[in-house]
Each structure stands twice: as C-alpha cells, then as structure tokens.
PDB file of C-alpha atoms in Angstrom:
ATOM      1  CA  MET A   1     104.370 131.673 118.090  1.00  0.00           C
ATOM      2  CA  ALA A   2     104.220 129.252 115.373  1.00  0.00           C
ATOM      3  CA  TRP A   3     107.553 128.890 113.434  1.00  0.00           C
ATOM      4  CA  LYS A   4     107.115 129.516 109.862  1.00  0.00           C
ATOM      5  CA  GLY A   5     109.697 127.079 108.182  1.00  0.00           C
ATOM      6  CA  ILE A   6     112.507 127.430 106.229  1.00  0.00           C
ATOM      7  CA  ILE A   7     113.294 126.888 101.909  1.00  0.00           C
ATOM      8  CA  GLY A   8     116.660 125.882 102.953  1.00  0.00           C
ATOM      9  CA  LYS A   9     118.072 125.832  99.262  1.00  0.00           C
ATOM     10  CA  ALA A  10     121.509 127.517  97.846  1.00  0.00           C
ATOM     11  CA  PHE A  11     120.970 129.229  94.488  1.00  0.00           C
ATOM     12  CA  THR A  12     123.540 130.865  92.015  1.00  0.00           C
ATOM     13  CA  ILE A  13     123.284 133.739  91.031  1.00  0.00           C
ATOM     14  CA  GLU A  14     121.132 132.935  87.803  1.00  0.00           C
ATOM     15  CA  THR A  15     118.905 130.250  89.605  1.00  0.00           C
ATOM     16  CA  PHE A  16     118.051 132.697  92.238  1.00  0.00           C
ATOM     17  CA  ARG A  17     116.972 135.143  89.164  1.00  0.00           C
ATOM     18  CA  ASP A  18     114.640 132.455  88.230  1.00  0.00           C
ATOM     19  CA  TYR A  19     113.275 131.407  91.757  1.00  0.00           C
ATOM     20  CA  VAL A  20     112.169 135.114  92.373  1.00  0.00           C
ATOM     21  CA  GLY A  21     110.724 135.720  89.207  1.00  0.00           C
ATOM     22  CA  GLY A  22     108.240 132.597  90.146  1.00  0.00           C
ATOM     23  CA  LEU A  23     107.202 133.992  92.793  1.00  0.00           C
ATOM     24  CA  SER A  24     103.851 135.611  93.808  1.00  0.00           C
ATOM     25  CA  TRP A  25     104.165 138.536  96.373  1.00  0.00           C
ATOM     26  CA  ASP A  26     100.249 138.293  97.037  1.00  0.00           C
ATOM     27  CA  GLU A  27     100.241 138.482 100.684  1.00  0.00           C
ATOM     28  CA  TRP A  28     102.768 140.292 101.916  1.00  0.00           C
ATOM     29  CA  THR A  29     105.278 142.749  99.738  1.00  0.00           C
ATOM     30  CA  PRO A  30     108.364 144.307 101.580  1.00  0.00           C
ATOM     31  CA  ASP A  31     109.375 147.917 100.947  1.00  0.00           C
ATOM     32  CA  PHE A  32     113.090 147.568 101.947  1.00  0.00           C
ATOM     33  CA  ILE A  33     115.552 145.224 102.074  1.00  0.00           C
ATOM     34  CA  VAL A  34     117.922 145.460 105.627  1.00  0.00           C
ATOM     35  CA  LEU A  35     121.928 144.001 105.261  1.00  0.00           C
ATOM     36  CA  HIS A  36     123.470 141.993 107.959  1.00  0.00           C
ATOM     37  CA  HIS A  37     126.462 140.188 108.883  1.00  0.00           C
ATOM     38  CA  THR A  38     126.712 136.934 110.413  1.00  0.00           C
ATOM     39  CA  ALA A  39     129.883 138.161 112.906  1.00  0.00           C
ATOM     40  CA  VAL A  40     129.469 134.457 114.295  1.00  0.00           C
ATOM     41  CA  PRO A  41     130.269 132.723 112.269  1.00  0.00           C
ATOM     42  CA  SER A  42     132.747 134.241 110.774  1.00  0.00           C
ATOM     43  CA  LEU A  43     134.737 134.126 107.213  1.00  0.00           C
ATOM     44  CA  ALA A  44     137.420 132.099 109.331  1.00  0.00           C
ATOM     45  CA  GLN A  45     134.983 130.052 111.040  1.00  0.00           C
ATOM     46  CA  ARG A  46     133.243 129.067 107.891  1.00  0.00           C
ATOM     47  CA  LEU A  47     135.699 128.499 105.558  1.00  0.00           C
ATOM     48  CA  LYS A  48     133.464 126.775 102.763  1.00  0.00           C
ATOM     49  CA  GLY A  49     130.407 128.587 103.198  1.00  0.00           C
ATOM     50  CA  PHE A  50     126.910 127.675 104.208  1.00  0.00           C
ATOM     51  CA  ASN A  51     125.575 123.847 103.726  1.00  0.00           C
ATOM     52  CA  VAL A  52     122.486 122.254 104.721  1.00  0.00           C
ATOM     53  CA  ALA A  53     123.418 121.640 108.143  1.00  0.00           C
ATOM     54  CA  SER A  54     124.058 124.814 108.721  1.00  0.00           C
ATOM     55  CA  MET A  55     120.824 126.085 107.923  1.00  0.00           C
ATOM     56  CA  SER A  56     119.356 123.405 110.503  1.00  0.00           C
ATOM     57  CA  GLY A  57     121.643 124.422 112.691  1.00  0.00           C
ATOM     58  CA  LEU A  58     120.005 128.592 112.055  1.00  0.00           C
ATOM     59  CA  GLN A  59     116.668 127.159 112.196  1.00  0.00           C
ATOM     60  CA  ARG A  60     117.165 125.193 115.550  1.00  0.00           C
ATOM     61  CA  TYR A  61     118.916 128.403 117.171  1.00  0.00           C
ATOM     62  CA  TYR A  62     116.007 131.183 115.667  1.00  0.00           C
ATOM     63  CA  ARG A  63     113.162 128.731 116.471  1.00  0.00           C
ATOM     64  CA  ASP A  64     114.218 126.579 119.555  1.00  0.00           C
ATOM     65  CA  GLU A  65     116.437 129.502 121.413  1.00  0.00           C
ATOM     66  CA  MET A  66     115.177 132.523 120.557  1.00  0.00           C
ATOM     67  CA  GLY A  67     111.719 131.231 120.084  1.00  0.00           C
ATOM     68  CA  TRP A  68     111.157 133.170 117.189  1.00  0.00           C
ATOM     69  CA  SER A  69     108.626 132.677 114.230  1.00  0.00           C
ATOM     70  CA  ALA A  70     110.849 133.022 111.822  1.00  0.00           C
ATOM     71  CA  GLY A  71     114.593 134.363 110.985  1.00  0.00           C
ATOM     72  CA  PRO A  72     116.295 136.449 108.316  1.00  0.00           C
ATOM     73  CA  HIS A  73     115.143 136.023 104.499  1.00  0.00           C
ATOM     74  CA  LEU A  74     118.722 134.897 103.183  1.00  0.00           C
ATOM     75  CA  PHE A  75     122.224 133.774 104.190  1.00  0.00           C
ATOM     76  CA  VAL A  76     124.804 134.247 101.646  1.00  0.00           C
ATOM     77  CA  ASP A  77     128.136 133.433 101.481  1.00  0.00           C
ATOM     78  CA  ASP A  78     131.142 133.173  99.190  1.00  0.00           C
ATOM     79  CA  GLN A  79     130.769 130.298  97.051  1.00  0.00           C
ATOM     80  CA  PRO A  80     128.843 129.942  93.440  1.00  0.00           C
ATOM     81  CA  ALA A  81     125.843 128.778  95.061  1.00  0.00           C
ATOM     82  CA  GLY A  82     126.089 131.361  97.879  1.00  0.00           C
ATOM     83  CA  ILE A  83     122.104 132.633  97.844  1.00  0.00           C
ATOM     84  CA  TRP A  84     120.780 130.484 100.904  1.00  0.00           C
ATOM     85  CA  VAL A  85     116.783 131.158 101.150  1.00  0.00           C
ATOM     86  CA  PHE A  86     116.298 130.804 104.719  1.00  0.00           C
ATOM     87  CA  THR A  87     112.686 132.032 105.619  1.00  0.00           C
ATOM     88  CA  PRO A  88     110.158 132.365 102.715  1.00  0.00           C
ATOM     89  CA  LEU A  89     110.932 135.731 100.834  1.00  0.00           C
ATOM     90  CA  THR A  90     107.008 136.118 100.942  1.00  0.00           C
ATOM     91  CA  THR A  91     106.652 135.988 104.408  1.00  0.00           C
ATOM     92  CA  PRO A  92     107.516 138.638 107.198  1.00  0.00           C
ATOM     93  CA  GLY A  93     111.000 136.959 108.984  1.00  0.00           C
ATOM     94  CA  VAL A  94     112.891 138.082 112.205  1.00  0.00           C
ATOM     95  CA  HIS A  95     115.776 140.190 111.707  1.00  0.00           C
ATOM     96  CA  ALA A  96     115.539 143.614 113.050  1.00  0.00           C
ATOM     97  CA  LYS A  97     113.081 144.579 115.488  1.00  0.00           C
ATOM     98  CA  SER A  98     111.829 148.284 113.735  1.00  0.00           C
ATOM     99  CA  PHE A  99     112.047 146.676 110.492  1.00  0.00           C
ATOM    100  CA  ASN A 100     110.705 142.893 110.257  1.00  0.00           C
ATOM    101  CA  GLY A 101     107.213 143.568 109.243  1.00  0.00           C
ATOM    102  CA  ARG A 102     108.208 145.649 106.489  1.00  0.00           C
ATOM    103  CA  SER A 103     111.293 144.088 105.014  1.00  0.00           C
ATOM    104  CA  LEU A 104     113.427 141.781 103.740  1.00  0.00           C
ATOM    105  CA  GLY A 105     116.835 140.920 106.059  1.00  0.00           C
ATOM    106  CA  LEU A 106     119.666 139.510 104.128  1.00  0.00           C
ATOM    107  CA  GLU A 107     122.869 137.914 106.570  1.00  0.00           C
ATOM    108  CA  MET A 108     126.092 138.053 104.857  1.00  0.00           C
ATOM    109  CA  LEU A 109     129.046 135.401 106.052  1.00  0.00           C
ATOM    110  CA  GLY A 110     131.431 136.937 107.901  1.00  0.00           C
ATOM    111  CA  ASN A 111     132.282 139.755 110.865  1.00  0.00           C
ATOM    112  CA  TYR A 112     132.624 142.537 108.816  1.00  0.00           C
ATOM    113  CA  ASP A 113     133.790 144.793 111.525  1.00  0.00           C
ATOM    114  CA  VAL A 114     137.273 142.633 111.457  1.00  0.00           C
ATOM    115  CA  GLU A 115     137.242 141.103 108.151  1.00  0.00           C
ATOM    116  CA  ASP A 116     137.401 142.283 104.601  1.00  0.00           C
ATOM    117  CA  PHE A 117     134.461 143.234 102.690  1.00  0.00           C
ATOM    118  CA  ASP A 118     136.565 144.690  99.800  1.00  0.00           C
ATOM    119  CA  ALA A 119     138.983 141.938  98.970  1.00  0.00           C
ATOM    120  CA  GLY A 120     139.097 138.191  99.464  1.00  0.00           C
ATOM    121  CA  ARG A 121     136.693 136.172 100.012  1.00  0.00           C
ATOM    122  CA  GLY A 122     134.567 139.409 101.548  1.00  0.00           C
ATOM    123  CA  ALA A 123     134.416 140.518  98.449  1.00  0.00           C
ATOM    124  CA  LEU A 124     132.503 137.704  97.186  1.00  0.00           C
ATOM    125  CA  VAL A 125     130.217 137.728 100.104  1.00  0.00           C
ATOM    126  CA  ARG A 126     129.668 141.092  98.949  1.00  0.00           C
ATOM    127  CA  ASP A 127     128.824 140.534  95.294  1.00  0.00           C
ATOM    128  CA  ASN A 128     126.510 137.698  95.792  1.00  0.00           C
ATOM    129  CA  ALA A 129     124.929 139.719  98.361  1.00  0.00           C
ATOM    130  CA  VAL A 130     124.891 142.810  95.410  1.00  0.00           C
ATOM    131  CA  ALA A 131     123.159 140.516  93.073  1.00  0.00           C
ATOM    132  CA  ALA A 132     120.971 138.835  95.336  1.00  0.00           C
ATOM    133  CA  ILE A 133     119.794 142.661  96.362  1.00  0.00           C
ATOM    134  CA  ALA A 134     119.404 143.966  92.773  1.00  0.00           C
ATOM    135  CA  ILE A 135     117.494 140.779  91.583  1.00  0.00           C
ATOM    136  CA  LEU A 136     115.215 141.561  94.587  1.00  0.00           C
ATOM    137  CA  SER A 137     114.553 145.113  94.422  1.00  0.00           C
ATOM    138  CA  ARG A 138     113.883 144.964  90.405  1.00  0.00           C
ATOM    139  CA  ALA A 139     111.569 142.058  91.109  1.00  0.00           C
ATOM    140  CA  LEU A 140     109.709 144.121  93.636  1.00  0.00           C
ATOM    141  CA  GLY A 141     110.425 147.650  92.114  1.00  0.00           C
ATOM    142  CA  ILE A 142     112.565 148.358  95.343  1.00  0.00           C
ATOM    143  CA  ASP A 143     114.733 151.543  95.432  1.00  0.00           C
ATOM    144  CA  PRO A 144     118.120 150.329  96.060  1.00  0.00           C
ATOM    145  CA  ASP A 145     118.333 153.713  98.193  1.00  0.00           C
ATOM    146  CA  SER A 146     115.406 152.881 100.480  1.00  0.00           C
ATOM    147  CA  MET A 147     117.898 149.696 101.614  1.00  0.00           C
ATOM    148  CA  MET A 148     118.998 149.978 105.338  1.00  0.00           C
ATOM    149  CA  CYS A 149     122.251 148.463 107.760  1.00  0.00           C
ATOM    150  CA  HIS A 150     121.005 146.600 110.291  1.00  0.00           C
ATOM    151  CA  ARG A 151     122.527 149.174 112.395  1.00  0.00           C
ATOM    152  CA  ASP A 152     119.817 151.987 111.234  1.00  0.00           C
ATOM    153  CA  GLU A 153     117.532 150.526 113.118  1.00  0.00           C
ATOM    154  CA  PRO A 154     116.558 152.525 115.950  1.00  0.00           C
ATOM    155  CA  SER A 155     116.677 150.370 118.675  1.00  0.00           C
ATOM    156  CA  THR A 156     119.801 148.689 117.921  1.00  0.00           C
ATOM    157  CA  SER A 157     123.496 149.598 119.151  1.00  0.00           C
ATOM    158  CA  LYS A 158     125.198 147.022 116.701  1.00  0.00           C
ATOM    159  CA  THR A 159     127.362 148.221 113.996  1.00  0.00           C
ATOM    160  CA  CYS A 160     126.139 145.375 111.737  1.00  0.00           C
ATOM    161  CA  PRO A 161     127.109 144.826 108.799  1.00  0.00           C
ATOM    162  CA  GLY A 162     130.216 145.811 110.228  1.00  0.00           C
ATOM    163  CA  ASN A 163     132.459 149.150 110.056  1.00  0.00           C
ATOM    164  CA  ASN A 164     133.893 147.651 107.233  1.00  0.00           C
ATOM    165  CA  VAL A 165     130.705 148.001 105.141  1.00  0.00           C
ATOM    166  CA  ASP A 166     130.647 151.463 103.283  1.00  0.00           C
ATOM    167  CA  GLU A 167     126.802 151.519 102.653  1.00  0.00           C
ATOM    168  CA  VAL A 168     126.902 154.482 100.090  1.00  0.00           C
ATOM    169  CA  ALA A 169     129.330 152.125  97.939  1.00  0.00           C
ATOM    170  CA  PHE A 170     127.335 149.070  98.472  1.00  0.00           C
ATOM    171  CA  ILE A 171     124.357 150.465  97.429  1.00  0.00           C
ATOM    172  CA  GLN A 172     126.008 152.155  94.476  1.00  0.00           C
ATOM    173  CA  ALA A 173     126.856 148.539  93.535  1.00  0.00           C
ATOM    174  CA  VAL A 174     123.150 147.372  93.846  1.00  0.00           C
ATOM    175  CA  LYS A 175     122.047 150.432  91.526  1.00  0.00           C
ATOM    176  CA  GLU A 176     124.859 149.180  89.146  1.00  0.00           C
ATOM    177  CA  ALA A 177     124.067 145.554  89.050  1.00  0.00           C
ATOM    178  CA  ILE A 178     120.196 146.469  88.649  1.00  0.00           C
ATOM    179  CA  GLY A 179     121.826 148.758  85.349  1.00  0.00           C
TER     180      GLY A 179
END
C-alpha cells in the first residue's frame, strides 16, 4: 500500500479557514467527520501541544509501524495554531475502519476518559476542534448531525473520543460555530 504523504502544517482558526477555502474537492468528498482523541499522548504528556517533530513521528508510526496508507486528516491541540493538517483533506485517510472511505478523521490531543474536556487545556482543544469541524462542515455542506465519534464505529470497542466528551453538546457547539 503506497503512503499518501502528509501536509504536516499548523493553522490558526483563521488560517485554516483560508486553507480549506483554497482546496478543490474534485476527486473525493467526505460525507461526514469522525471525532477521535489521541489518548496517548495525553495533554499531560504533551505540555506544548504538537510540533513538526510530532508530525514526523506520527508519520513514521502510521506508515512504518502500522503499515497504513495514511493516517487521520487532522490533529488538534490547545495552542493558538493548534489545527494540524496531517493527511491531505482531499483524499481518504485511515482512522476508523468502517468509516475511512467516507469521512474525515480529526484527532484531539488528550485522553478524555480521564482528562477534563470542558475546562483548562481540554476546553481549548475542544474549541479548536469545534472550529475546525465547523469550517469543514460549511465548506463541504456536511450536516453537523452526521458527525460520528470513533466509538460509533461498529467494529470498535473503544470509548474514543473519551467518556468525558458529550457528543450532543459537541455537535451543538459546531452548529453554533457555523451560525
């Protein structure tokens, strides 16, 4: 399986909006977005979020260790430029077995089975993820109600994106961000 390559760039909410606006969705258009958490690393393990070295390490992990053709599309952390494009958004990624060919995958930094999603750094990750999904939903005409969590994937037993993530409240926040 040929590796698709990565973008490996960080964006603020504003620059991500511009980036997405410049994309052409001619060959593949996703139907929905799948929300994940990294679990490892957790917020406690990555105090300053992701960086270029993190993206290179993730590329080695997905390509060399897992043998996948791609990884998730986005990694989101709590930093002002905390929206990292990993797998090109205009091509299918690999993140949730039953959903890969039809969805974008967004990984949030943190372990939201144990870390707080509604306060502190977790809330900043959440806010960046809400903004990224709102931007993508608007650009692609995706209904936020179609969003799935990894735990919704039929072949998994994971709690991803974590038991502290209220899916209904998250979707409502995306709808409010779309306005």
